Coordinates of C-alpha atoms (C1' of nucleotides) in Angstrom, one line a residue:
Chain L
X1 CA 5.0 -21.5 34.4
X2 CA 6.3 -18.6 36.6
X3 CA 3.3 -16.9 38.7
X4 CA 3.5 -13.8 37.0
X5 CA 3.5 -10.1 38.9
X6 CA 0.8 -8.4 38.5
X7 CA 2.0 -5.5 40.8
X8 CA 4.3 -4.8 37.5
X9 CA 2.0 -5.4 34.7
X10 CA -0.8 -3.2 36.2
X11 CA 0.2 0.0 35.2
X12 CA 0.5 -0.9 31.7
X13 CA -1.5 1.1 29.2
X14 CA -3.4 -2.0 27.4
X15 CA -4.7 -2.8 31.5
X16 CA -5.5 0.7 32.1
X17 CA -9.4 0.6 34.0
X18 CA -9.0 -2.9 34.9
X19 CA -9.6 -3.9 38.6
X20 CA -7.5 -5.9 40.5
X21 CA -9.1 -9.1 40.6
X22 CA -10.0 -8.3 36.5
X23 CA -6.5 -7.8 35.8
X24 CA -5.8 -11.3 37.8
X25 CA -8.2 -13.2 35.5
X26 CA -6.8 -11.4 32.2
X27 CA -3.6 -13.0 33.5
X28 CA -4.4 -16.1 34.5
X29 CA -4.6 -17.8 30.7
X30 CA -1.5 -15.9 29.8
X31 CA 1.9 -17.4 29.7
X32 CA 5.4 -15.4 29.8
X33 CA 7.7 -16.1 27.1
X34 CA 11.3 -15.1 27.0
X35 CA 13.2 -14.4 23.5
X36 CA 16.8 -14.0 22.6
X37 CA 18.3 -11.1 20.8
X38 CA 17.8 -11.4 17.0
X39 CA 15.3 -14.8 17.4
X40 CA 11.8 -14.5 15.8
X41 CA 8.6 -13.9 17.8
X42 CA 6.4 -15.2 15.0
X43 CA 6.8 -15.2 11.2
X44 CA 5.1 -13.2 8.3
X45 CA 2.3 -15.7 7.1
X46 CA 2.1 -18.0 10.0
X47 CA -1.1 -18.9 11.7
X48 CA -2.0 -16.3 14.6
X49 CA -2.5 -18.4 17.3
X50 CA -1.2 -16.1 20.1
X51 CA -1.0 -12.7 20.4
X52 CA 1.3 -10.6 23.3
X53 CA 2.2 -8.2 25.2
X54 CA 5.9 -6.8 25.8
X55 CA 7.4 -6.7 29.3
X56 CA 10.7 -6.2 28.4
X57 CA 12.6 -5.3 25.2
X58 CA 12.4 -4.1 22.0
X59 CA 10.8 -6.0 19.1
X60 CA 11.0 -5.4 15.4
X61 CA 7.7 -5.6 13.2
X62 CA 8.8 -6.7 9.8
X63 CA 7.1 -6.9 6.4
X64 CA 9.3 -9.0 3.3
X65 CA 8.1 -8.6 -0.2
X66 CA 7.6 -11.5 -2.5
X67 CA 11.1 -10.1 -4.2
X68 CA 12.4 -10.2 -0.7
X69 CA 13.0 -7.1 0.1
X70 CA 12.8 -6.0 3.6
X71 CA 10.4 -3.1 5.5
X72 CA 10.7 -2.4 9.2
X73 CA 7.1 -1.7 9.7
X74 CA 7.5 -0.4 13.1
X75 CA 9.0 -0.5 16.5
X76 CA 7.3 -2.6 19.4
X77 CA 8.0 -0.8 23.1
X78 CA 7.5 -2.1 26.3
X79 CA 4.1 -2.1 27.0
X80 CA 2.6 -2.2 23.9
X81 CA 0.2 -4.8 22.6
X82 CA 1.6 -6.7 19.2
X83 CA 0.5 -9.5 16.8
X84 CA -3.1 -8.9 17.5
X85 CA -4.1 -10.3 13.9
X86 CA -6.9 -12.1 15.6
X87 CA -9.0 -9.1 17.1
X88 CA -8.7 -8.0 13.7
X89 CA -10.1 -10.9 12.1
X90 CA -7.2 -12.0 10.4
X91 CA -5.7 -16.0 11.2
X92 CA -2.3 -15.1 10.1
X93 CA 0.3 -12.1 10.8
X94 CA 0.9 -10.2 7.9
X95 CA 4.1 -9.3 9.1
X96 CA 7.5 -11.0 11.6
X97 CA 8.1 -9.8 15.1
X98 CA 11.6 -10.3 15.8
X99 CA 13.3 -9.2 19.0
X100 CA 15.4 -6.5 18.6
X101 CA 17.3 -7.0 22.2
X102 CA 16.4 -10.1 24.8
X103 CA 12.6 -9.8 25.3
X104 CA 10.4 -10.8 27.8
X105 CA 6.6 -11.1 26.7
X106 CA 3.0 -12.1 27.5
X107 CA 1.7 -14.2 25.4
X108 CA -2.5 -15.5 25.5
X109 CA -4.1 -17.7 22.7
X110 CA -5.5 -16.1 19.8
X111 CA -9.0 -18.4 20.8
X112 CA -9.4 -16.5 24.4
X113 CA -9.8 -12.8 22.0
X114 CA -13.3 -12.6 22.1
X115 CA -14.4 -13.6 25.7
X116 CA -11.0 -11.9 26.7
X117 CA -12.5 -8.8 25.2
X118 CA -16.0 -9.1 25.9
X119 CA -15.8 -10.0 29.6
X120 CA -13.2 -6.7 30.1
X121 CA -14.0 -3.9 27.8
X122 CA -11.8 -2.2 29.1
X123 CA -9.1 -4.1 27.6
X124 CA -11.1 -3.8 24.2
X125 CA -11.3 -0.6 24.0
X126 CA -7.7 0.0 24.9
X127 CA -6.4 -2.1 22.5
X128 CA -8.5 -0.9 19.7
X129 CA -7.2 2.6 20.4
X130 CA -3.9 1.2 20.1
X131 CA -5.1 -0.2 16.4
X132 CA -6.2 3.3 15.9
X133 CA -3.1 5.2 16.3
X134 CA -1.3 2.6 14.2
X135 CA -3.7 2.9 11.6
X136 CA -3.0 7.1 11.6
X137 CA 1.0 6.1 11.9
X138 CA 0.1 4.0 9.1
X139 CA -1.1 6.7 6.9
X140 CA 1.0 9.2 8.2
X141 CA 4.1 7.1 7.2
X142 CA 2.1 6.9 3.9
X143 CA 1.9 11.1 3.3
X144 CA 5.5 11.5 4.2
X145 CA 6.4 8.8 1.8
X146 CA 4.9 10.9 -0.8
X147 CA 5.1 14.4 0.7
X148 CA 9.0 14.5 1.8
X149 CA 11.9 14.1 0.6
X150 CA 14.7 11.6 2.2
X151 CA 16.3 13.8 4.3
X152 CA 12.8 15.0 6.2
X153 CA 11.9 11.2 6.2
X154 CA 15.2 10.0 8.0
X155 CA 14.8 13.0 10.3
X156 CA 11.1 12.1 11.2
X157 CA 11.9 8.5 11.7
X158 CA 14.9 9.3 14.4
X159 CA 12.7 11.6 16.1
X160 CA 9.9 9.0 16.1
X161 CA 12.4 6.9 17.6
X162 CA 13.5 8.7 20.1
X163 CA 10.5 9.9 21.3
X164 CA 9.2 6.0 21.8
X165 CA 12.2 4.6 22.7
X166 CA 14.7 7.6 24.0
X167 CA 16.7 7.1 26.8
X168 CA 18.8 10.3 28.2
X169 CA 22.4 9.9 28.3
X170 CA 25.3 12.7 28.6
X171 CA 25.2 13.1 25.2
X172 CA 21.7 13.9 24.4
X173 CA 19.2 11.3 23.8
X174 CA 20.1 7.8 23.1
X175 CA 18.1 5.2 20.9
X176 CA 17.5 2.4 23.4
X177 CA 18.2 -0.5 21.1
X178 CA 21.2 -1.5 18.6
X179 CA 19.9 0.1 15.4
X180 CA 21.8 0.0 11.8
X181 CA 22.4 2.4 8.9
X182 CA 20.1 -0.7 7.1
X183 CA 17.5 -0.9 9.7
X184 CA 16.9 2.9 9.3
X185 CA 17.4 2.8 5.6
X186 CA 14.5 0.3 5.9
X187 CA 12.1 2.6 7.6
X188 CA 12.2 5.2 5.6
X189 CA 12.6 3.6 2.3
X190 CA 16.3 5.2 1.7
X191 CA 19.6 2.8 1.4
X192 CA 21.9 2.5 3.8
X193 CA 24.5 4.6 1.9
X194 CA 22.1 7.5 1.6
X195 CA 21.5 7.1 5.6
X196 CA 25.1 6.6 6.2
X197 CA 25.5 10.3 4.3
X198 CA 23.1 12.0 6.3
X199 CA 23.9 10.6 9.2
X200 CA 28.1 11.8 8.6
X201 CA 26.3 15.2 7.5
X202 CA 24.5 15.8 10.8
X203 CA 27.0 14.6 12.9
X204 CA 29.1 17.4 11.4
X205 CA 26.7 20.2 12.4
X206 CA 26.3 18.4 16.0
X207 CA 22.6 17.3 15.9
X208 CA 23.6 13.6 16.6
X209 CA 26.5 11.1 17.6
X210 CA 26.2 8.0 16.2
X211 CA 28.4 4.8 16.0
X212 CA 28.2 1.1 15.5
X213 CA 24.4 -0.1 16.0
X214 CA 24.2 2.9 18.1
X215 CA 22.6 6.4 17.2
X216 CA 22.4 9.6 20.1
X217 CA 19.7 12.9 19.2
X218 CA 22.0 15.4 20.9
X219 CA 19.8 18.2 19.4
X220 CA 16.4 17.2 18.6
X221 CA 15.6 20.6 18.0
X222 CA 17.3 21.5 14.7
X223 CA 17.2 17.9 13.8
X224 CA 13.2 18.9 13.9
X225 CA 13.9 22.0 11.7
X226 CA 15.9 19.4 9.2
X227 CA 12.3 17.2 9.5
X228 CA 10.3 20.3 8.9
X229 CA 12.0 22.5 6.1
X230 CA 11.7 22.5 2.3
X231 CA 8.6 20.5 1.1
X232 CA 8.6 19.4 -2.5
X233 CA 5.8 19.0 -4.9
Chain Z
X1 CA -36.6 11.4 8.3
X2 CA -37.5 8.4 5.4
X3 CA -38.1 5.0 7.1
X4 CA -35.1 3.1 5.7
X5 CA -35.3 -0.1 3.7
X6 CA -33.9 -2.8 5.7
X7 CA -34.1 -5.4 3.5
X8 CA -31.4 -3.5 0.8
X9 CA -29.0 -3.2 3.4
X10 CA -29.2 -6.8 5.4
X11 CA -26.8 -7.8 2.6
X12 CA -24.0 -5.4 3.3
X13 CA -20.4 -6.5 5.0
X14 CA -21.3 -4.5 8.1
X15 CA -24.2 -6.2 9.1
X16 CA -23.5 -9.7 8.4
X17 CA -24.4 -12.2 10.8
X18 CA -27.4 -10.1 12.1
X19 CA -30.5 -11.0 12.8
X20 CA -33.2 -9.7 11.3
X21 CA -34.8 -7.7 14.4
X22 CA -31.0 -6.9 15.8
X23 CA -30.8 -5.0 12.0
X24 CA -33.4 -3.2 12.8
X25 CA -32.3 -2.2 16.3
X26 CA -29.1 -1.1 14.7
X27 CA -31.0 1.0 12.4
X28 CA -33.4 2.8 14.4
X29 CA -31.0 5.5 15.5
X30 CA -29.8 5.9 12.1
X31 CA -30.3 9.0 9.9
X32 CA -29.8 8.5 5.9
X33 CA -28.1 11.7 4.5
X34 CA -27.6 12.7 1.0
X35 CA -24.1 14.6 -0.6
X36 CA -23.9 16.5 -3.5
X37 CA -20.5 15.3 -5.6
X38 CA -17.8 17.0 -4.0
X39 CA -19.1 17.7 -1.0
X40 CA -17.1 17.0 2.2
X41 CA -18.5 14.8 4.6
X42 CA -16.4 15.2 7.1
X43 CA -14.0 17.6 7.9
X44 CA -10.1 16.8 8.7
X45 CA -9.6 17.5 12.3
X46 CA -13.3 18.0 13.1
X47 CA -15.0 16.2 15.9
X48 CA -16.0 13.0 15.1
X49 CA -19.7 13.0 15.9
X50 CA -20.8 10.4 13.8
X51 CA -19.9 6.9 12.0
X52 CA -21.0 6.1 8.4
X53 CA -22.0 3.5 6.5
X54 CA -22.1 3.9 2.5
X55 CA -25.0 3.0 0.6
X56 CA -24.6 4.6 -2.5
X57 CA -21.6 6.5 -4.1
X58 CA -18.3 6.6 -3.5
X59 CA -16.4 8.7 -1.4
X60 CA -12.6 9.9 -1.2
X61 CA -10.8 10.2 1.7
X62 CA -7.8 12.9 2.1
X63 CA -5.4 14.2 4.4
X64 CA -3.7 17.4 3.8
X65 CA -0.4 18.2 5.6
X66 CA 0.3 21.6 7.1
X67 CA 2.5 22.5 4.2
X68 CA -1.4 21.8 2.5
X69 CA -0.2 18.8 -0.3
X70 CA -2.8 16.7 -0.3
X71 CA -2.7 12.9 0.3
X72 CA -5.1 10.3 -0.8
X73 CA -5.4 7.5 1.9
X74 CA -8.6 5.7 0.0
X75 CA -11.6 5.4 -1.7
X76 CA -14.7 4.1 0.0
X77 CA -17.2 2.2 -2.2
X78 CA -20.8 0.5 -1.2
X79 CA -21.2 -1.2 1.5
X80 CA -18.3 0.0 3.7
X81 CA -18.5 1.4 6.9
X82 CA -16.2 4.7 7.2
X83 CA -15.8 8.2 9.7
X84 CA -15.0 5.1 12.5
X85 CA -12.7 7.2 14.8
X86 CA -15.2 6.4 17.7
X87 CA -14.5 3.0 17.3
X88 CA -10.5 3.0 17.6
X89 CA -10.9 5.8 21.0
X90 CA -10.1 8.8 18.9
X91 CA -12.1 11.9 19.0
X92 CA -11.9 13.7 16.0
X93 CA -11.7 12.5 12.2
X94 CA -7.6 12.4 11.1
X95 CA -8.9 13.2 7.5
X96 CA -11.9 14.4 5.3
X97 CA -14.3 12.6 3.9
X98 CA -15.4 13.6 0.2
X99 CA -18.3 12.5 -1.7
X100 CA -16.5 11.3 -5.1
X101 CA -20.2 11.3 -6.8
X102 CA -23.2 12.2 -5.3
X103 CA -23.6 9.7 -2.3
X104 CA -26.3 8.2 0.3
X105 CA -25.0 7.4 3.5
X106 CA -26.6 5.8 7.0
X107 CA -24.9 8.0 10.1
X108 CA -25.1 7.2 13.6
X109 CA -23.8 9.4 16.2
X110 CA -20.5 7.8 17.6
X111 CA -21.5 8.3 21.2
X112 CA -23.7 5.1 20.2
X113 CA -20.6 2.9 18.9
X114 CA -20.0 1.4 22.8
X115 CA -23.4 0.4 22.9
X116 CA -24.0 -0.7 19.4
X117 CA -20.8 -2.8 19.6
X118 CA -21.9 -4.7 23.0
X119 CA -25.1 -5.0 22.4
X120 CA -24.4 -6.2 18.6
X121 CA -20.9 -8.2 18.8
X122 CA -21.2 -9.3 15.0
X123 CA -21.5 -5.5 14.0
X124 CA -18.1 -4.9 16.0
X125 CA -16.5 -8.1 14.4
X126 CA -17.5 -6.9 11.2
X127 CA -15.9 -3.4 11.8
X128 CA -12.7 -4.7 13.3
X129 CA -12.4 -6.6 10.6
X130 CA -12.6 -4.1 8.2
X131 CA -9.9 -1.9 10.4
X132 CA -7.7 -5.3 10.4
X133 CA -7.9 -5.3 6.4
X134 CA -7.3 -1.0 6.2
X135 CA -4.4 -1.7 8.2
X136 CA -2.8 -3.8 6.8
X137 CA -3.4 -2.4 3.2
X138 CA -2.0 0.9 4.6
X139 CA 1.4 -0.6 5.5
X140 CA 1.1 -2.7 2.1
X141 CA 1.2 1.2 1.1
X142 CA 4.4 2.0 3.2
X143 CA 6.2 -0.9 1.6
X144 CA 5.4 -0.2 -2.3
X145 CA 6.3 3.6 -1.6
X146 CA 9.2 2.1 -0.1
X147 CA 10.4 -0.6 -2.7
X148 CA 8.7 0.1 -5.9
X149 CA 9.3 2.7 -8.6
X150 CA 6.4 5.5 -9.9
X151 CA 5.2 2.5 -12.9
X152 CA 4.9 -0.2 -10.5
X153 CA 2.9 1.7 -8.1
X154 CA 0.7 3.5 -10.3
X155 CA -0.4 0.0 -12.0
X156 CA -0.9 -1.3 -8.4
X157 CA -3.5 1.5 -7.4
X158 CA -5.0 1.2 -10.9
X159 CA -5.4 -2.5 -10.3
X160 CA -6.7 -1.7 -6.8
X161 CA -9.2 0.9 -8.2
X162 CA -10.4 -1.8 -10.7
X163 CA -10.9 -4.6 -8.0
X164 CA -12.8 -2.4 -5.7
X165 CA -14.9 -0.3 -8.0
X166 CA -14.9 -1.9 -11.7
X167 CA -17.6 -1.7 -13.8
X168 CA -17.3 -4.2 -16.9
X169 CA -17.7 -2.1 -20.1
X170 CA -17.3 -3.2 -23.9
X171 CA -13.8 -1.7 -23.9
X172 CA -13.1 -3.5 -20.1
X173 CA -13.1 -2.3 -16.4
X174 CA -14.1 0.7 -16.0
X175 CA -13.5 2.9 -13.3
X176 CA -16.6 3.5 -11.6
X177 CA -16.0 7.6 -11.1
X178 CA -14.9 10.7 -11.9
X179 CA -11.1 10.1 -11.3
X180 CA -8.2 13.0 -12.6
X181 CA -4.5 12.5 -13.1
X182 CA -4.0 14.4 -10.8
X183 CA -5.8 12.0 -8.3
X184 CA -3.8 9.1 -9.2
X185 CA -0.9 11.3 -8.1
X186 CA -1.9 12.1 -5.0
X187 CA -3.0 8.1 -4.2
X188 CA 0.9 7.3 -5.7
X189 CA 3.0 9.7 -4.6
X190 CA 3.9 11.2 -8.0
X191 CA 3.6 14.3 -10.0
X192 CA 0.0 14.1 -12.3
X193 CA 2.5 14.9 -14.9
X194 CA 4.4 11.6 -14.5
X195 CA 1.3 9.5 -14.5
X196 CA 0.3 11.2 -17.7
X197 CA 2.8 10.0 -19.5
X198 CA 2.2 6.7 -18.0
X199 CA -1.4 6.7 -18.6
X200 CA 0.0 7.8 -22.3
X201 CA 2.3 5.3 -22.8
X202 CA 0.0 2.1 -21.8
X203 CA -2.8 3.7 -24.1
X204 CA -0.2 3.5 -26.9
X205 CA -0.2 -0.1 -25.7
X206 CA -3.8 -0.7 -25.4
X207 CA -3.5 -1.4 -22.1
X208 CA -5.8 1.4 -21.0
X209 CA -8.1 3.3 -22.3
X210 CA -8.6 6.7 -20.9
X211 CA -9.8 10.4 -21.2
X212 CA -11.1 13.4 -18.7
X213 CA -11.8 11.9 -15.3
X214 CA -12.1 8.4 -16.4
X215 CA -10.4 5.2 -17.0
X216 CA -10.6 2.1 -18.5
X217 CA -8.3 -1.3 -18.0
X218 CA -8.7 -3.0 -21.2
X219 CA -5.9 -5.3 -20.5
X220 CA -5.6 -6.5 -16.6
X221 CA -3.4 -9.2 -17.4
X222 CA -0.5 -6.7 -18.9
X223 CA -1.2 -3.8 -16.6
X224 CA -0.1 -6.8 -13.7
X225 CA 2.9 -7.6 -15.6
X226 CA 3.9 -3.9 -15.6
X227 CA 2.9 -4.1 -11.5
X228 CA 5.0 -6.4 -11.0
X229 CA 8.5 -6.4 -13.4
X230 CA 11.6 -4.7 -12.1
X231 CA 11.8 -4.2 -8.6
X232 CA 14.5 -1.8 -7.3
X233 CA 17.4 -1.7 -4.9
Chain K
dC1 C1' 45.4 -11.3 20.6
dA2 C1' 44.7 -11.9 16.0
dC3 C1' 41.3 -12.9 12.8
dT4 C1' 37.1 -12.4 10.7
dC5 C1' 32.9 -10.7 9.6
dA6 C1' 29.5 -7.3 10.0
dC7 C1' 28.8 -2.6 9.8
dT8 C1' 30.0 1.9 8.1
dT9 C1' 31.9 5.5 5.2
dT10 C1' 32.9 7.7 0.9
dG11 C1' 33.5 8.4 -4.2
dC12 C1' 31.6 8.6 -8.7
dG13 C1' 28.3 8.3 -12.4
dC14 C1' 23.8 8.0 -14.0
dG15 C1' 18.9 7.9 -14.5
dA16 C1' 14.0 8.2 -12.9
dG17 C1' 11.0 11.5 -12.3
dC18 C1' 10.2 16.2 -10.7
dG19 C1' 9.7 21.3 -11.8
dC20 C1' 8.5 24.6 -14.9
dA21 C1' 6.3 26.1 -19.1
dA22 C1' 3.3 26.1 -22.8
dA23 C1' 0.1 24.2 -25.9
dT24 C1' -4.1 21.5 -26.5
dT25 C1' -8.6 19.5 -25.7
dC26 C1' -12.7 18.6 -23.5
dT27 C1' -17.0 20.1 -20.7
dC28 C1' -19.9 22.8 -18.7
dT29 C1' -22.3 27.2 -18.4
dG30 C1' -24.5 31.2 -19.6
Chain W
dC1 C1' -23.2 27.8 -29.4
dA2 C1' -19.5 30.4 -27.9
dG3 C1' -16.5 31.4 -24.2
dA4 C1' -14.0 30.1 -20.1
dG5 C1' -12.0 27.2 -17.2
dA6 C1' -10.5 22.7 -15.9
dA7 C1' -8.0 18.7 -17.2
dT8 C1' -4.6 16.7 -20.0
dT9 C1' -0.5 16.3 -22.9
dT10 C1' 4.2 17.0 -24.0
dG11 C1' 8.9 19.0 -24.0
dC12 C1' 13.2 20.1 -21.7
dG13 C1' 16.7 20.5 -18.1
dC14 C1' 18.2 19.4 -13.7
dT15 C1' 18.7 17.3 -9.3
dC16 C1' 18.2 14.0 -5.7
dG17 C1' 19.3 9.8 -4.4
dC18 C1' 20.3 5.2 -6.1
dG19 C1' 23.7 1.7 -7.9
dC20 C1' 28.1 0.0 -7.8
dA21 C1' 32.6 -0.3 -5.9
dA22 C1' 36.1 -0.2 -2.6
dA23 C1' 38.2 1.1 1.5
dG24 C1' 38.0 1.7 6.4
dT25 C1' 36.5 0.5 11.3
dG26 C1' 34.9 -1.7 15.0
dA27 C1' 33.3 -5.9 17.9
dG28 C1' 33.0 -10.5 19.0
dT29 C1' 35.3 -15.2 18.9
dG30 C1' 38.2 -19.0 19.0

DNA sequence: CACTCACTTTGCGCGAGCGCAAATTCTCTG
DNA sequence: CAGAGAATTTGCGCTCGCGCAAAGTGAGTG
């Protein structure tokens, strides 16, 4: 096990108010795990027996029906807490983490979650305010499922994206991972043909570049009017 | 202020695994308030002063977008704790809370959750738990609304409705409140004049029986089958 | 460097379910 | 108990976006 830096990890928003020597003993149990691009973190309806924190990379949070159909539940960024199933009660993950690009993570056993947390509250609370804004992103995805119509969702989605995961290139802003026509079809619950349209559509008018795996916001502005305009209902 | 009646509410979810004096410790900064039926709560947006418990009722929560269509995120029934935006770091309530029939609730003032949850780690366990379970049934939301068609997801929030809140009758499970199409819609994602003609067609089958602002599954088993049939894409 | 496979684009037809409108029925209130 | 308003039902046309199909375009590999 690699003696891991805490100099880097400090600043990270699920440490944020923990001390130095704190941070040193929420460390100590943890190991850090490397994954390759595409390989599973854990699997949907397998025992929770670790849960992590991302160094480096991008992971995928996945949910597959019974029918086996596919739903990117959201996007994991560096720094983020994920597959916290057991300081939510639960024994199993209710959904896959796969790594979108090589990953470098944190991983503690599920078992240390209650001392872990009760020893630091700090680390408590900040992870429960990261439940809470996924529960909101939860229910927000939820209203624009039923409030908006494809267009607004795929629009709301690549914004959501790029403000997470945007990195600034000549172009405008660049999604920081290899992302498909599929994959966005997947988060907005759209097809990939539908997606494909849109996406030929806005490159037209300029609002983004895209390619193979690869999608660039050059105006995030009107692509916010295209998220905004025409409600239905 | 009435003294409250501990021993009617030792039983509920929240407090399990409490002892009998910690209960009452719990209790003692609690205030029971009454609300008329349609009566909000809690307001969307407003600051979250207090946390709820429900102790008798039911109550509808709502968010409305800016563009003011209104979404319903859940019903609370008995026994749940709700209004827990303290809890997960966030300030102010991201939707209303709506007495469905006239209600009884127990209210503490958020500024005592840190406390409360410290002092009381089964009452925090409890309440995580419950987040874990919202969670996850919110992105169980996200994916129907993403892969299912209007049928399949209005029988799934029927059959949700009846597990949480059913009151056996002579003609089957009742739903235990004043519910209108045009709720259904807004839990769905459809028009209240698509799940008319739903709520039509499966009382031509005797699947449901129904009439203003109530509804009746006379016939689980089928209602599942129309659930689950035909998935799409 | 060619081959293959994955990803993407585009066309076309169709159907689920919305939008609008109007009639009907039930409940509550004065 | 009559009137009014809220909730429900039903009809009809239209559109968005899916389903299917097929062609095109990279990018990685042996």
């Amino acid at each position: 096990m690699p003696k891991l830096d805490a100099s880097l990890i400090a600043g990270l928003p699920p440490f944020e108010g923990l001390e130095k020597d704190e941070l040193e003993q929420v460390l100590a149990p943890a190991r850090s795990l490397r994954f390759e691009r595409e390989k599973p973190i854990f699997e949907q309806e397998a025992e929770a027996h670790l849960f992590f924190v991302l160094l480096d990379g991008h992971v995928r949070v996945v949910r597959t029906t019974t029918e086996g159909q596919q739903v990117i539940v959201r996007y994991i960024s560096e720094g983020e807490v994920f597959g916290i199933a057991a300081a939510l009660g639960r024994t199993t993950y209710p959904a896959a983490a796969i790594a979108a690009v090589d990953c470098v993570v944190l991983a503690w056993p599920s078992a240390l979650w209650p001392e872990l947390s009760t020893r630091f509250p700090a680390l408590g609370a900040n992870t429960y305010r990261t439940v809470g804004s996924r529960l909101q992103e939860a229910h927000t995805r939820v209203v624009e499922m039923s409030t908006e119509q494809v267009e607004q969702r795929v629009a709301h989605a690549l914004l959501r994206l790029v403000r997470q995961t945007g990195r600034k290139t000549g172009e405008g802003i660049e999604i920081d991972f290899p992302i498909t026509r599929q994959d966005i079809a997947e988060m907005t619950g759209a097809t990939l043909h539908t997606v494909s349209r849109l996406m030929s559509a806005w490159e037209g008018e300029g609002i983004v570049t895209s390619g193979r795996k690869r999608v660039t916001v050059s105006d995030p502005h009107r692509l916010m009017l295209k998220a905004e305009s025409r409600e239905k209902r």
